[in-house]
Amino acid sequence: MDHRRQSRRDFLRGRSALGAAADLIGSAIDTAADAIGNVFPESPPPAALPRHTEQRIVTLARRAMACEWELRLVVSREQNETTAGMAALDLVERLEDQLTVYRDDSELIDINRNAAATPWPVEARLFELLQLAGELYDETGGAFDLTSGPLSQVWGFAQRAGVLPQEDARLAALQQVGWSDVMLDPAERTLQYLREGIEINVNSIGKGYALDRAGELLSERGVEASLMHGGTSTLLARGVNPLAEGAGWEVGLGDPTQPDQRLAKFVLRDEAFSTSGSGTQFFEYEGRRYGHLIDPRTGWPAEGLHSASVIAPTAAQADALSTACYILGVEGTAELCERRPDLCAVLLAPATDADGAPSVRIHAFNFQRARPNEPHPFREGVEVLSGGCR
């Protein structure tokens, strides 16, 4: 069977969803530009499927938020979920119109232009997202901060051209960062910046938020099972995959030193997965590597990890906390996961093997406690080094 990616144009031309069914075995989707390794959404081998079944997985694709989105649905001759799926992707596009800072007419641009002068009204669902952002700011001790855009600017990453800033420029940018200068008024549903120069950019949580909203829409339309990703770095798994005999949706995490190898496999059900790293957005200066994920507390790029991956109850949380955990590092992530037993985290750190070849050290948190009846997900033979892995 071939793996065909479906667009709105394909369906408007009347192509059959069953005819577009995809065998997803062996498909390996590269992570987004800000992630390390590979994320591998997978399906069971055809031999595992009941012979009488006519259910198939169809993949709908759309480009939005500067990346490729894919939604995988189970369809049959009796039930075709593709109309609901296209509506979910339409919603992602509408949310991009609201949240982008690259279009002059977005709601977020209006907020950034006006909220320093006066309390500015915010749409209800966006207000909820900003409240969540404030909670995560407090929970991570400021490692997650939607106001950190000036740091990306001064380091050149906003222009995709990294540069080492002068110290006075870095410090000046740091003075324009701080969620503590964002005031949310739930009674009036308004936002106000307490200092000139403060702005919000939702890049580190927006894809996850859009996934959650798309998942809500699918539920409202009666779609119980789906796997959806935005740029492959953030995924939302809903329900069971009926083609996997009632199990959830399998996702594999790649080895950053061996891109065709998997370090771990996770079975997700009604939860989200996100990976953050600086694998492609970085520059080197005088032998030191600087990545695009910048600690908003210091103004310096975070160091010491290949990547951070988080499994969380919602995609918005997973998206935001994978970034935060990359910045927090091993010790900070251990403390966060101690407070949040509903989270699982995997940090991949550079190491060398006995022969001096590049290797990976795995730090895993909360997996045994979160999934006591399932086998440990990590590849046999790879040592799991973590005081927090229970």
PDB file of C-alpha atoms in Angstrom, residues 45-336:
ATOM      1  CA  PRO A  45       2.267  -4.356  10.973  1.00  0.00           C
ATOM      2  CA  PRO A  46      -0.453  -5.478   8.570  1.00  0.00           C
ATOM      3  CA  ALA A  47      -0.225  -9.043   9.907  1.00  0.00           C
ATOM      4  CA  ALA A  48      -1.544  -7.763  13.244  1.00  0.00           C
ATOM      5  CA  LEU A  49      -4.781  -6.508  11.696  1.00  0.00           C
ATOM      6  CA  PRO A  50      -7.924  -8.659  11.684  1.00  0.00           C
ATOM      7  CA  ARG A  51      -8.425 -10.093   8.203  1.00  0.00           C
ATOM      8  CA  HIS A  52     -12.044  -8.990   8.059  1.00  0.00           C
ATOM      9  CA  THR A  53     -11.433  -5.363   8.928  1.00  0.00           C
ATOM     10  CA  GLU A  54     -11.920  -2.658   6.339  1.00  0.00           C
ATOM     11  CA  GLN A  55     -10.640   0.086   8.618  1.00  0.00           C
ATOM     12  CA  ARG A  56      -7.684   2.051   7.382  1.00  0.00           C
ATOM     13  CA  ILE A  57      -5.644   5.033   8.529  1.00  0.00           C
ATOM     14  CA  VAL A  58      -5.846   8.139   6.369  1.00  0.00           C
ATOM     15  CA  THR A  59      -3.472  11.077   6.745  1.00  0.00           C
ATOM     16  CA  LEU A  60      -4.624  14.652   6.170  1.00  0.00           C
ATOM     17  CA  ALA A  61      -1.907  17.283   5.734  1.00  0.00           C
ATOM     18  CA  ARG A  62      -1.838  21.057   5.859  1.00  0.00           C
ATOM     19  CA  ARG A  63       0.920  23.659   6.150  1.00  0.00           C
ATOM     20  CA  ALA A  64       0.376  26.158   8.966  1.00  0.00           C
ATOM     21  CA  MET A  65       2.423  27.977  11.590  1.00  0.00           C
ATOM     22  CA  ALA A  66       5.525  27.602   9.371  1.00  0.00           C
ATOM     23  CA  CYS A  67       5.472  23.802   9.525  1.00  0.00           C
ATOM     24  CA  GLU A  68       3.686  20.738   8.184  1.00  0.00           C
ATOM     25  CA  TRP A  69       0.697  19.463  10.128  1.00  0.00           C
ATOM     26  CA  GLU A  70      -0.602  15.917   9.833  1.00  0.00           C
ATOM     27  CA  LEU A  71      -3.739  14.331  11.235  1.00  0.00           C
ATOM     28  CA  ARG A  72      -4.162  10.560  11.207  1.00  0.00           C
ATOM     29  CA  LEU A  73      -7.679   9.167  11.416  1.00  0.00           C
ATOM     30  CA  VAL A  74      -9.175   5.716  11.249  1.00  0.00           C
ATOM     31  CA  VAL A  75     -11.813   5.417   8.514  1.00  0.00           C
ATOM     32  CA  SER A  76     -13.987   2.646   7.134  1.00  0.00           C
ATOM     33  CA  ARG A  77     -16.701   2.220   4.539  1.00  0.00           C
ATOM     34  CA  GLU A  78     -19.267   2.805   7.270  1.00  0.00           C
ATOM     35  CA  GLN A  79     -17.657   5.835   8.864  1.00  0.00           C
ATOM     36  CA  ASN A  80     -15.602   8.544   7.177  1.00  0.00           C
ATOM     37  CA  GLU A  81     -14.061  11.038   9.590  1.00  0.00           C
ATOM     38  CA  THR A  82     -12.271  13.124   6.984  1.00  0.00           C
ATOM     39  CA  THR A  83     -14.802  15.990   6.976  1.00  0.00           C
ATOM     40  CA  ALA A  84     -14.228  16.521  10.696  1.00  0.00           C
ATOM     41  CA  GLY A  85     -10.508  16.195  10.124  1.00  0.00           C
ATOM     42  CA  MET A  86     -10.477  18.932   7.502  1.00  0.00           C
ATOM     43  CA  ALA A  87     -12.466  21.148   9.867  1.00  0.00           C
ATOM     44  CA  ALA A  88      -9.811  20.582  12.546  1.00  0.00           C
ATOM     45  CA  LEU A  89      -7.075  21.687  10.153  1.00  0.00           C
ATOM     46  CA  ASP A  90      -9.179  24.710   9.166  1.00  0.00           C
ATOM     47  CA  LEU A  91      -9.290  25.631  12.860  1.00  0.00           C
ATOM     48  CA  VAL A  92      -5.484  25.457  13.066  1.00  0.00           C
ATOM     49  CA  GLU A  93      -5.284  28.010  10.250  1.00  0.00           C
ATOM     50  CA  ARG A  94      -7.738  30.334  12.017  1.00  0.00           C
ATOM     51  CA  LEU A  95      -5.735  30.082  15.228  1.00  0.00           C
ATOM     52  CA  GLU A  96      -2.590  30.977  13.319  1.00  0.00           C
ATOM     53  CA  ASP A  97      -4.362  34.121  12.098  1.00  0.00           C
ATOM     54  CA  GLN A  98      -5.087  35.019  15.708  1.00  0.00           C
ATOM     55  CA  LEU A  99      -1.746  34.121  17.305  1.00  0.00           C
ATOM     56  CA  THR A 100       0.921  35.055  14.776  1.00  0.00           C
ATOM     57  CA  VAL A 101       3.251  37.989  15.318  1.00  0.00           C
ATOM     58  CA  TYR A 102       4.154  38.029  11.626  1.00  0.00           C
ATOM     59  CA  ARG A 103       0.880  39.530  10.348  1.00  0.00           C
ATOM     60  CA  ASP A 104      -0.192  43.057  11.135  1.00  0.00           C
ATOM     61  CA  ASP A 105      -3.849  42.186  11.680  1.00  0.00           C
ATOM     62  CA  SER A 106      -3.545  39.386  14.265  1.00  0.00           C
ATOM     63  CA  GLU A 107      -5.064  39.702  17.728  1.00  0.00           C
ATOM     64  CA  LEU A 108      -1.676  39.138  19.341  1.00  0.00           C
ATOM     65  CA  ILE A 109      -0.189  42.049  17.375  1.00  0.00           C
ATOM     66  CA  ASP A 110      -3.052  44.261  18.605  1.00  0.00           C
ATOM     67  CA  ILE A 111      -2.314  43.232  22.175  1.00  0.00           C
ATOM     68  CA  ASN A 112       1.399  43.947  21.821  1.00  0.00           C
ATOM     69  CA  ARG A 113       0.730  47.357  20.282  1.00  0.00           C
ATOM     70  CA  ASN A 114      -1.774  48.545  22.845  1.00  0.00           C
ATOM     71  CA  ALA A 115      -1.466  46.725  26.171  1.00  0.00           C
ATOM     72  CA  ALA A 116       1.337  48.913  27.551  1.00  0.00           C
ATOM     73  CA  ALA A 117      -0.919  51.966  27.340  1.00  0.00           C
ATOM     74  CA  THR A 118      -4.185  50.485  28.614  1.00  0.00           C
ATOM     75  CA  PRO A 119      -5.777  47.202  29.714  1.00  0.00           C
ATOM     76  CA  TRP A 120      -6.583  45.408  26.459  1.00  0.00           C
ATOM     77  CA  PRO A 121      -9.484  42.954  25.963  1.00  0.00           C
ATOM     78  CA  VAL A 122      -8.520  39.387  25.076  1.00  0.00           C
ATOM     79  CA  GLU A 123     -10.625  36.684  23.410  1.00  0.00           C
ATOM     80  CA  ALA A 124     -11.811  34.130  25.977  1.00  0.00           C
ATOM     81  CA  ARG A 125      -9.833  31.085  24.853  1.00  0.00           C
ATOM     82  CA  LEU A 126      -6.670  33.093  24.265  1.00  0.00           C
ATOM     83  CA  PHE A 127      -7.055  34.536  27.761  1.00  0.00           C
ATOM     84  CA  GLU A 128      -7.171  30.980  29.146  1.00  0.00           C
ATOM     85  CA  LEU A 129      -3.975  30.168  27.245  1.00  0.00           C
ATOM     86  CA  LEU A 130      -2.239  33.206  28.711  1.00  0.00           C
ATOM     87  CA  GLN A 131      -3.390  32.219  32.184  1.00  0.00           C
ATOM     88  CA  LEU A 132      -1.819  28.796  31.612  1.00  0.00           C
ATOM     89  CA  ALA A 133       1.374  30.498  30.441  1.00  0.00           C
ATOM     90  CA  GLY A 134       1.480  32.437  33.704  1.00  0.00           C
ATOM     91  CA  GLU A 135       1.002  29.265  35.738  1.00  0.00           C
ATOM     92  CA  LEU A 136       3.824  27.541  33.847  1.00  0.00           C
ATOM     93  CA  TYR A 137       6.059  30.583  34.351  1.00  0.00           C
ATOM     94  CA  ASP A 138       5.588  30.246  38.108  1.00  0.00           C
ATOM     95  CA  GLU A 139       5.878  26.453  38.046  1.00  0.00           C
ATOM     96  CA  THR A 140       9.204  26.524  36.166  1.00  0.00           C
ATOM     97  CA  GLY A 141      10.709  29.407  38.089  1.00  0.00           C
ATOM     98  CA  GLY A 142      10.714  31.604  34.999  1.00  0.00           C
ATOM     99  CA  ALA A 143      12.312  29.080  32.614  1.00  0.00           C
ATOM    100  CA  PHE A 144       9.150  29.300  30.504  1.00  0.00           C
ATOM    101  CA  ASP A 145       8.399  32.906  29.611  1.00  0.00           C
ATOM    102  CA  LEU A 146       6.361  34.129  26.642  1.00  0.00           C
ATOM    103  CA  THR A 147       8.007  37.558  26.834  1.00  0.00           C
ATOM    104  CA  SER A 148      11.484  36.280  25.877  1.00  0.00           C
ATOM    105  CA  GLY A 149      11.269  37.408  22.219  1.00  0.00           C
ATOM    106  CA  PRO A 150      13.795  40.274  22.602  1.00  0.00           C
ATOM    107  CA  LEU A 151      16.455  37.710  23.481  1.00  0.00           C
ATOM    108  CA  SER A 152      15.839  35.794  20.255  1.00  0.00           C
ATOM    109  CA  GLN A 153      16.124  39.088  18.422  1.00  0.00           C
ATOM    110  CA  VAL A 154      19.432  40.152  19.966  1.00  0.00           C
ATOM    111  CA  TRP A 155      20.959  36.704  19.413  1.00  0.00           C
ATOM    112  CA  GLY A 156      19.849  36.803  15.757  1.00  0.00           C
ATOM    113  CA  PHE A 157      17.711  33.655  15.932  1.00  0.00           C
ATOM    114  CA  ALA A 158      14.527  35.548  15.066  1.00  0.00           C
ATOM    115  CA  GLN A 159      16.221  36.347  11.748  1.00  0.00           C
ATOM    116  CA  ARG A 160      17.631  32.789  11.392  1.00  0.00           C
ATOM    117  CA  ALA A 161      21.148  34.254  11.531  1.00  0.00           C
ATOM    118  CA  GLY A 162      22.688  33.652  14.935  1.00  0.00           C
ATOM    119  CA  VAL A 163      25.223  36.161  16.214  1.00  0.00           C
ATOM    120  CA  LEU A 164      27.010  36.692  19.531  1.00  0.00           C
ATOM    121  CA  PRO A 165      25.596  39.967  20.917  1.00  0.00           C
ATOM    122  CA  GLN A 166      27.549  42.627  22.720  1.00  0.00           C
ATOM    123  CA  GLU A 167      27.129  42.388  26.480  1.00  0.00           C
ATOM    124  CA  ASP A 168      25.284  45.709  26.738  1.00  0.00           C
ATOM    125  CA  ALA A 169      22.864  44.584  24.003  1.00  0.00           C
ATOM    126  CA  ARG A 170      22.170  41.291  25.795  1.00  0.00           C
ATOM    127  CA  LEU A 171      21.536  43.076  29.085  1.00  0.00           C
ATOM    128  CA  ALA A 172      19.280  45.630  27.385  1.00  0.00           C
ATOM    129  CA  ALA A 173      17.243  42.814  25.816  1.00  0.00           C
ATOM    130  CA  LEU A 174      17.024  41.069  29.178  1.00  0.00           C
ATOM    131  CA  GLN A 175      15.460  44.214  30.622  1.00  0.00           C
ATOM    132  CA  GLN A 176      12.574  43.786  28.157  1.00  0.00           C
ATOM    133  CA  VAL A 177      11.830  40.256  29.384  1.00  0.00           C
ATOM    134  CA  GLY A 178       9.671  39.265  32.333  1.00  0.00           C
ATOM    135  CA  TRP A 179       6.221  37.707  32.680  1.00  0.00           C
ATOM    136  CA  SER A 180       5.971  39.414  36.070  1.00  0.00           C
ATOM    137  CA  ASP A 181       5.277  42.597  34.074  1.00  0.00           C
ATOM    138  CA  VAL A 182       2.191  41.056  32.457  1.00  0.00           C
ATOM    139  CA  MET A 183      -1.041  41.679  34.374  1.00  0.00           C
ATOM    140  CA  LEU A 184      -4.082  39.560  33.599  1.00  0.00           C
ATOM    141  CA  ASP A 185      -7.482  40.671  34.925  1.00  0.00           C
ATOM    142  CA  PRO A 186      -9.857  37.657  34.898  1.00  0.00           C
ATOM    143  CA  ALA A 187     -12.859  39.750  35.918  1.00  0.00           C
ATOM    144  CA  GLU A 188     -12.515  42.080  32.928  1.00  0.00           C
ATOM    145  CA  ARG A 189     -10.654  39.551  30.740  1.00  0.00           C
ATOM    146  CA  THR A 190      -7.969  42.087  29.903  1.00  0.00           C
ATOM    147  CA  LEU A 191      -4.193  42.100  29.698  1.00  0.00           C
ATOM    148  CA  GLN A 192      -1.880  44.996  30.484  1.00  0.00           C
ATOM    149  CA  TYR A 193       1.890  45.331  30.243  1.00  0.00           C
ATOM    150  CA  LEU A 194       3.342  47.120  33.257  1.00  0.00           C
ATOM    151  CA  ARG A 195       6.439  48.230  31.345  1.00  0.00           C
ATOM    152  CA  GLU A 196       7.122  49.584  27.885  1.00  0.00           C
ATOM    153  CA  GLY A 197       8.908  47.092  25.657  1.00  0.00           C
ATOM    154  CA  ILE A 198       7.180  43.982  27.000  1.00  0.00           C
ATOM    155  CA  GLU A 199       5.613  41.814  24.274  1.00  0.00           C
ATOM    156  CA  ILE A 200       4.229  38.294  24.009  1.00  0.00           C
ATOM    157  CA  ASN A 201       5.143  35.631  21.468  1.00  0.00           C
ATOM    158  CA  VAL A 202       3.417  32.236  21.752  1.00  0.00           C
ATOM    159  CA  ASN A 203       5.868  30.267  19.597  1.00  0.00           C
ATOM    160  CA  SER A 204       6.754  27.977  22.496  1.00  0.00           C
ATOM    161  CA  ILE A 205       3.160  26.995  23.277  1.00  0.00           C
ATOM    162  CA  GLY A 206       1.061  27.914  20.236  1.00  0.00           C
ATOM    163  CA  LYS A 207       1.341  24.636  18.337  1.00  0.00           C
ATOM    164  CA  GLY A 208       0.358  22.661  21.402  1.00  0.00           C
ATOM    165  CA  TYR A 209      -2.596  24.961  22.017  1.00  0.00           C
ATOM    166  CA  ALA A 210      -3.747  24.530  18.420  1.00  0.00           C
ATOM    167  CA  LEU A 211      -3.488  20.747  18.771  1.00  0.00           C
ATOM    168  CA  ASP A 212      -5.636  20.827  21.906  1.00  0.00           C
ATOM    169  CA  ARG A 213      -8.262  22.978  20.192  1.00  0.00           C
ATOM    170  CA  ALA A 214      -8.267  20.703  17.142  1.00  0.00           C
ATOM    171  CA  GLY A 215      -8.692  17.711  19.432  1.00  0.00           C
ATOM    172  CA  GLU A 216     -11.675  19.369  21.093  1.00  0.00           C
ATOM    173  CA  LEU A 217     -13.287  19.966  17.717  1.00  0.00           C
ATOM    174  CA  LEU A 218     -12.771  16.332  16.714  1.00  0.00           C
ATOM    175  CA  SER A 219     -14.425  15.209  19.958  1.00  0.00           C
ATOM    176  CA  GLU A 220     -17.385  17.488  19.299  1.00  0.00           C
ATOM    177  CA  ARG A 221     -17.708  15.894  15.841  1.00  0.00           C
ATOM    178  CA  GLY A 222     -17.691  12.395  17.308  1.00  0.00           C
ATOM    179  CA  VAL A 223     -14.121  11.438  16.359  1.00  0.00           C
ATOM    180  CA  GLU A 224     -12.771   9.340  19.204  1.00  0.00           C
ATOM    181  CA  ALA A 225      -9.355   8.250  17.900  1.00  0.00           C
ATOM    182  CA  SER A 226      -6.692  10.340  16.181  1.00  0.00           C
ATOM    183  CA  LEU A 227      -3.012  11.222  16.162  1.00  0.00           C
ATOM    184  CA  MET A 228      -2.078  14.767  15.164  1.00  0.00           C
ATOM    185  CA  HIS A 229       1.217  16.616  15.070  1.00  0.00           C
ATOM    186  CA  GLY A 230       2.433  20.090  14.244  1.00  0.00           C
ATOM    187  CA  GLY A 231       5.892  19.956  12.699  1.00  0.00           C
ATOM    188  CA  THR A 232       6.355  16.501  14.347  1.00  0.00           C
ATOM    189  CA  SER A 233       7.920  18.071  17.438  1.00  0.00           C
ATOM    190  CA  THR A 234       4.562  18.164  19.268  1.00  0.00           C
ATOM    191  CA  LEU A 235       1.924  15.417  19.022  1.00  0.00           C
ATOM    192  CA  LEU A 236      -1.529  14.808  20.491  1.00  0.00           C
ATOM    193  CA  ALA A 237      -2.814  11.227  20.746  1.00  0.00           C
ATOM    194  CA  ARG A 238      -6.524  10.695  21.367  1.00  0.00           C
ATOM    195  CA  GLY A 239      -8.275   7.435  22.111  1.00  0.00           C
ATOM    196  CA  VAL A 240      -7.061   4.029  21.015  1.00  0.00           C
ATOM    197  CA  ASN A 241      -5.772   2.981  17.652  1.00  0.00           C
ATOM    198  CA  PRO A 242      -8.262   0.235  16.710  1.00  0.00           C
ATOM    199  CA  LEU A 243      -5.819  -1.141  14.162  1.00  0.00           C
ATOM    200  CA  ALA A 244      -3.389  -1.831  17.009  1.00  0.00           C
ATOM    201  CA  GLU A 245      -5.848  -4.119  18.815  1.00  0.00           C
ATOM    202  CA  GLY A 246      -7.004  -1.509  21.298  1.00  0.00           C
ATOM    203  CA  ALA A 247      -3.636  -0.023  22.166  1.00  0.00           C
ATOM    204  CA  GLY A 248      -2.744   3.628  21.969  1.00  0.00           C
ATOM    205  CA  TRP A 249      -0.652   5.339  19.331  1.00  0.00           C
ATOM    206  CA  GLU A 250       3.028   4.383  19.158  1.00  0.00           C
ATOM    207  CA  VAL A 251       5.657   7.118  18.959  1.00  0.00           C
ATOM    208  CA  GLY A 252       9.397   6.491  18.822  1.00  0.00           C
ATOM    209  CA  LEU A 253      12.168   8.841  19.941  1.00  0.00           C
ATOM    210  CA  GLY A 254      15.281   8.816  17.780  1.00  0.00           C
ATOM    211  CA  ASP A 255      18.923   8.690  18.797  1.00  0.00           C
ATOM    212  CA  PRO A 256      20.587  12.059  18.006  1.00  0.00           C
ATOM    213  CA  THR A 257      23.912  10.305  17.356  1.00  0.00           C
ATOM    214  CA  GLN A 258      22.336   7.679  15.075  1.00  0.00           C
ATOM    215  CA  PRO A 259      19.323   9.247  13.322  1.00  0.00           C
ATOM    216  CA  ASP A 260      18.039   5.924  11.944  1.00  0.00           C
ATOM    217  CA  GLN A 261      17.956   4.331  15.405  1.00  0.00           C
ATOM    218  CA  ARG A 262      15.266   4.598  18.083  1.00  0.00           C
ATOM    219  CA  LEU A 263      16.143   5.162  21.705  1.00  0.00           C
ATOM    220  CA  ALA A 264      12.644   4.725  23.055  1.00  0.00           C
ATOM    221  CA  LYS A 265       9.095   3.839  22.130  1.00  0.00           C
ATOM    222  CA  PHE A 266       6.029   5.265  23.839  1.00  0.00           C
ATOM    223  CA  VAL A 267       2.390   4.231  23.586  1.00  0.00           C
ATOM    224  CA  LEU A 268       0.258   7.362  23.949  1.00  0.00           C
ATOM    225  CA  ARG A 269      -3.437   7.518  24.728  1.00  0.00           C
ATOM    226  CA  ASP A 270      -5.277  10.738  25.566  1.00  0.00           C
ATOM    227  CA  GLU A 271      -2.012  12.560  26.207  1.00  0.00           C
ATOM    228  CA  ALA A 272       0.528  14.664  24.365  1.00  0.00           C
ATOM    229  CA  PHE A 273       4.229  14.405  23.558  1.00  0.00           C
ATOM    230  CA  SER A 274       6.670  17.182  22.683  1.00  0.00           C
ATOM    231  CA  THR A 275      10.407  17.410  22.020  1.00  0.00           C
ATOM    232  CA  SER A 276      12.581  20.534  22.115  1.00  0.00           C
ATOM    233  CA  GLY A 277      16.227  21.031  21.243  1.00  0.00           C
ATOM    234  CA  SER A 278      18.668  23.115  19.253  1.00  0.00           C
ATOM    235  CA  GLY A 279      19.681  20.603  16.636  1.00  0.00           C
ATOM    236  CA  THR A 280      19.540  22.870  13.606  1.00  0.00           C
ATOM    237  CA  GLN A 281      19.120  26.393  14.952  1.00  0.00           C
ATOM    238  CA  PHE A 282      22.555  27.161  16.359  1.00  0.00           C
ATOM    239  CA  PHE A 283      25.857  28.773  15.499  1.00  0.00           C
ATOM    240  CA  GLU A 284      29.427  28.305  16.638  1.00  0.00           C
ATOM    241  CA  TYR A 285      31.807  31.040  17.753  1.00  0.00           C
ATOM    242  CA  GLU A 286      35.384  30.475  18.916  1.00  0.00           C
ATOM    243  CA  GLY A 287      34.718  26.775  19.406  1.00  0.00           C
ATOM    244  CA  ARG A 288      31.543  27.205  21.463  1.00  0.00           C
ATOM    245  CA  ARG A 289      28.092  26.225  20.267  1.00  0.00           C
ATOM    246  CA  TYR A 290      25.108  28.542  20.882  1.00  0.00           C
ATOM    247  CA  GLY A 291      21.584  27.191  20.359  1.00  0.00           C
ATOM    248  CA  HIS A 292      18.329  29.075  19.841  1.00  0.00           C
ATOM    249  CA  LEU A 293      16.653  28.048  23.113  1.00  0.00           C
ATOM    250  CA  ILE A 294      17.591  30.925  25.407  1.00  0.00           C
ATOM    251  CA  ASP A 295      17.190  30.956  29.167  1.00  0.00           C
ATOM    252  CA  PRO A 296      14.938  33.982  29.824  1.00  0.00           C
ATOM    253  CA  ARG A 297      16.379  34.306  33.322  1.00  0.00           C
ATOM    254  CA  THR A 298      19.961  34.884  32.174  1.00  0.00           C
ATOM    255  CA  GLY A 299      19.748  35.868  28.511  1.00  0.00           C
ATOM    256  CA  TRP A 300      22.170  33.088  27.495  1.00  0.00           C
ATOM    257  CA  PRO A 301      21.391  30.029  25.328  1.00  0.00           C
ATOM    258  CA  ALA A 302      20.762  26.880  27.357  1.00  0.00           C
ATOM    259  CA  GLU A 303      23.482  24.217  27.166  1.00  0.00           C
ATOM    260  CA  GLY A 304      24.167  20.631  28.149  1.00  0.00           C
ATOM    261  CA  LEU A 305      21.428  18.654  26.390  1.00  0.00           C
ATOM    262  CA  HIS A 306      20.666  17.225  22.990  1.00  0.00           C
ATOM    263  CA  SER A 307      16.937  17.418  23.647  1.00  0.00           C
ATOM    264  CA  ALA A 308      14.135  17.404  26.192  1.00  0.00           C
ATOM    265  CA  SER A 309      10.908  15.461  25.665  1.00  0.00           C
ATOM    266  CA  VAL A 310       7.787  15.662  27.805  1.00  0.00           C
ATOM    267  CA  ILE A 311       4.578  13.638  27.983  1.00  0.00           C
ATOM    268  CA  ALA A 312       1.784  15.720  29.512  1.00  0.00           C
ATOM    269  CA  PRO A 313      -2.019  15.699  29.800  1.00  0.00           C
ATOM    270  CA  THR A 314      -2.387  18.434  27.152  1.00  0.00           C
ATOM    271  CA  ALA A 315      -0.399  19.415  24.087  1.00  0.00           C
ATOM    272  CA  ALA A 316      -0.049  23.022  25.275  1.00  0.00           C
ATOM    273  CA  GLN A 317       1.606  21.812  28.476  1.00  0.00           C
ATOM    274  CA  ALA A 318       3.850  19.345  26.636  1.00  0.00           C
ATOM    275  CA  ASP A 319       4.891  22.009  24.108  1.00  0.00           C
ATOM    276  CA  ALA A 320       5.735  24.575  26.766  1.00  0.00           C
ATOM    277  CA  LEU A 321       7.351  22.213  29.256  1.00  0.00           C
ATOM    278  CA  SER A 322       9.638  20.507  26.744  1.00  0.00           C
ATOM    279  CA  THR A 323      11.156  23.950  26.149  1.00  0.00           C
ATOM    280  CA  ALA A 324      11.272  24.655  29.876  1.00  0.00           C
ATOM    281  CA  CYS A 325      12.892  21.303  30.680  1.00  0.00           C
ATOM    282  CA  TYR A 326      15.587  21.887  28.067  1.00  0.00           C
ATOM    283  CA  ILE A 327      16.386  25.155  29.845  1.00  0.00           C
ATOM    284  CA  LEU A 328      16.040  23.720  33.361  1.00  0.00           C
ATOM    285  CA  GLY A 329      18.399  20.817  32.659  1.00  0.00           C
ATOM    286  CA  VAL A 330      18.547  17.563  34.582  1.00  0.00           C
ATOM    287  CA  GLU A 331      18.324  18.903  38.127  1.00  0.00           C
ATOM    288  CA  GLY A 332      15.560  21.386  37.414  1.00  0.00           C
ATOM    289  CA  THR A 333      13.548  18.827  35.440  1.00  0.00           C
ATOM    290  CA  ALA A 334      13.875  16.327  38.294  1.00  0.00           C
ATOM    291  CA  GLU A 335      12.428  18.894  40.690  1.00  0.00           C
ATOM    292  CA  LEU A 336       9.602  19.765  38.304  1.00  0.00           C
TER     293      LEU A 336
END
